[in-house]
mmCIF file of C-alpha atoms in Angstrom:
data_model
loop_
_atom_site.group_PDB
_atom_site.id
_atom_site.type_symbol
_atom_site.label_atom_id
_atom_site.label_comp_id
_atom_site.label_asym_id
_atom_site.label_seq_id
_atom_site.Cartn_x
_atom_site.Cartn_y
_atom_site.Cartn_z
ATOM 1 C CA LYS B 1 24.170 -25.499 -145.032
ATOM 2 C CA ILE B 2 25.211 -25.098 -148.680
ATOM 3 C CA PRO B 3 22.636 -26.066 -151.345
ATOM 4 C CA ASN B 4 23.299 -29.421 -153.039
ATOM 5 C CA GLU B 5 23.775 -27.847 -156.484
ATOM 6 C CA LEU B 6 26.757 -25.898 -155.150
ATOM 7 C CA VAL B 7 28.481 -28.929 -153.648
ATOM 8 C CA ARG B 8 28.055 -31.264 -156.616
ATOM 9 C CA LYS B 9 31.047 -33.267 -157.834
ATOM 10 C CA GLY B 10 33.613 -30.970 -159.397
ATOM 11 C CA ARG B 11 32.585 -27.797 -157.550
ATOM 12 C CA PHE B 12 34.384 -28.592 -154.350
ATOM 13 C CA ASP B 13 36.756 -31.495 -154.290
ATOM 14 C CA GLN B 14 36.771 -31.707 -150.531
ATOM 15 C CA THR B 15 35.039 -30.096 -147.573
ATOM 16 C CA PHE B 16 36.563 -29.896 -144.136
ATOM 17 C CA GLU B 17 36.073 -28.065 -140.891
ATOM 18 C CA ILE B 18 38.659 -25.813 -139.284
ATOM 19 C CA PRO B 19 38.284 -25.642 -135.497
ATOM 20 C CA LEU B 20 38.129 -22.315 -133.687
ATOM 21 C CA PRO B 21 41.333 -21.204 -131.952
ATOM 22 C CA ASN B 22 41.906 -22.199 -128.338
ATOM 23 C CA ALA B 23 42.924 -19.684 -125.629
ATOM 24 C CA ILE B 24 46.655 -19.913 -126.395
ATOM 25 C CA GLU B 25 46.042 -19.458 -130.118
ATOM 26 C CA ARG B 26 43.701 -16.516 -129.467
ATOM 27 C CA ARG B 27 46.397 -14.899 -127.311
ATOM 28 C CA ASP B 28 48.913 -15.320 -130.119
ATOM 29 C CA ILE B 29 46.465 -13.978 -132.713
ATOM 30 C CA LEU B 30 45.785 -10.899 -130.569
ATOM 31 C CA SER B 31 49.512 -10.265 -130.184
ATOM 32 C CA VAL B 32 50.105 -10.540 -133.930
ATOM 33 C CA LEU B 33 47.174 -8.238 -134.678
ATOM 34 C CA LEU B 34 48.442 -5.614 -132.235
ATOM 35 C CA GLN B 35 51.766 -5.652 -134.086
ATOM 36 C CA ARG B 36 50.093 -5.587 -137.502
ATOM 37 C CA TYR B 37 48.097 -2.490 -136.581
ATOM 38 C CA LYS B 38 51.164 -0.892 -134.971
ATOM 39 C CA GLN B 39 49.599 -0.662 -131.526
ATOM 40 C CA SER B 40 51.533 -0.481 -128.290
ATOM 41 C CA PRO B 41 51.850 -3.952 -126.780
ATOM 42 C CA LEU B 42 49.473 -4.616 -123.913
ATOM 43 C CA PRO B 43 50.613 -6.319 -120.709
ATOM 44 C CA ALA B 44 50.525 -10.110 -120.988
ATOM 45 C CA GLU B 45 47.841 -10.409 -118.307
ATOM 46 C CA GLU B 46 45.558 -8.070 -120.264
ATOM 47 C CA ILE B 47 45.949 -10.133 -123.426
ATOM 48 C CA GLU B 48 45.332 -13.318 -121.414
ATOM 49 C CA GLU B 49 42.132 -11.803 -120.008
ATOM 50 C CA VAL B 50 40.823 -10.863 -123.454
ATOM 51 C CA ALA B 51 41.812 -14.261 -124.863
ATOM 52 C CA GLY B 52 39.799 -15.888 -122.076
ATOM 53 C CA LYS B 53 36.752 -13.712 -122.765
ATOM 54 C CA THR B 54 36.731 -14.455 -126.489
ATOM 55 C CA SER B 55 36.148 -18.184 -126.333
ATOM 56 C CA GLY B 56 34.381 -19.427 -129.461
ATOM 57 C CA LYS B 57 35.606 -16.536 -131.615
ATOM 58 C CA SER B 58 37.505 -16.842 -134.878
ATOM 59 C CA GLY B 59 40.650 -14.990 -135.890
ATOM 60 C CA ALA B 60 38.550 -12.707 -138.105
ATOM 61 C CA GLU B 61 36.332 -11.828 -135.137
ATOM 62 C CA LEU B 62 39.417 -11.080 -133.043
ATOM 63 C CA GLU B 63 40.650 -8.759 -135.776
ATOM 64 C CA HIS B 64 37.279 -7.002 -135.713
ATOM 65 C CA PHE B 65 37.645 -6.520 -131.936
ATOM 66 C CA ILE B 66 41.099 -4.961 -132.391
ATOM 67 C CA ARG B 67 39.824 -2.582 -135.057
ATOM 68 C CA GLU B 68 36.802 -1.669 -132.932
ATOM 69 C CA ALA B 69 39.067 -1.052 -129.921
ATOM 70 C CA MET B 70 41.210 1.259 -132.034
ATOM 71 C CA LEU B 71 38.098 3.269 -132.966
ATOM 72 C CA ILE B 72 37.008 3.438 -129.322
ATOM 73 C CA ALA B 73 40.461 4.633 -128.256
ATOM 74 C CA PHE B 74 40.543 7.190 -131.093
ATOM 75 C CA SER B 75 37.136 8.542 -130.054
ATOM 76 C CA GLN B 76 38.566 8.991 -126.538
ATOM 77 C CA HIS B 77 41.584 10.876 -127.972
ATOM 78 C CA GLN B 78 43.996 8.024 -127.163
ATOM 79 C CA PRO B 79 46.909 7.482 -129.592
ATOM 80 C CA ASN B 80 46.712 3.677 -129.201
ATOM 81 C CA LEU B 81 44.125 1.219 -128.084
ATOM 82 C CA THR B 82 44.040 0.478 -124.385
ATOM 83 C CA ALA B 83 43.135 -2.629 -122.452
ATOM 84 C CA GLU B 84 39.869 -0.912 -121.514
ATOM 85 C CA SER B 85 38.974 -0.099 -125.129
ATOM 86 C CA LEU B 86 39.721 -3.708 -126.066
ATOM 87 C CA ARG B 87 37.473 -4.956 -123.265
ATOM 88 C CA GLN B 88 34.694 -2.642 -124.480
ATOM 89 C CA ALA B 89 35.072 -3.885 -128.047
ATOM 90 C CA CYS B 90 34.763 -7.507 -126.907
ATOM 91 C CA GLU B 91 31.490 -6.930 -125.073
#
């Protein structure tokens, strides 16, 4: 829904759509984000559960969930996020 004056010839040479990640891709994104933020790895079944609950979410939204889960865990005096804090963040 971009105004016509912004998409005139020369502004954008091409527009395309990038699909949202599927469950396997979301699982992989969550795993990478846990490593990036130096969090203890969660059991595979916990990551699978969260990946299933986040259908229709982008990688950026998944990153937001990880960061929110870290804040929840920190507020509960946990050194790392937990599966429960990640579930809470995704709700």
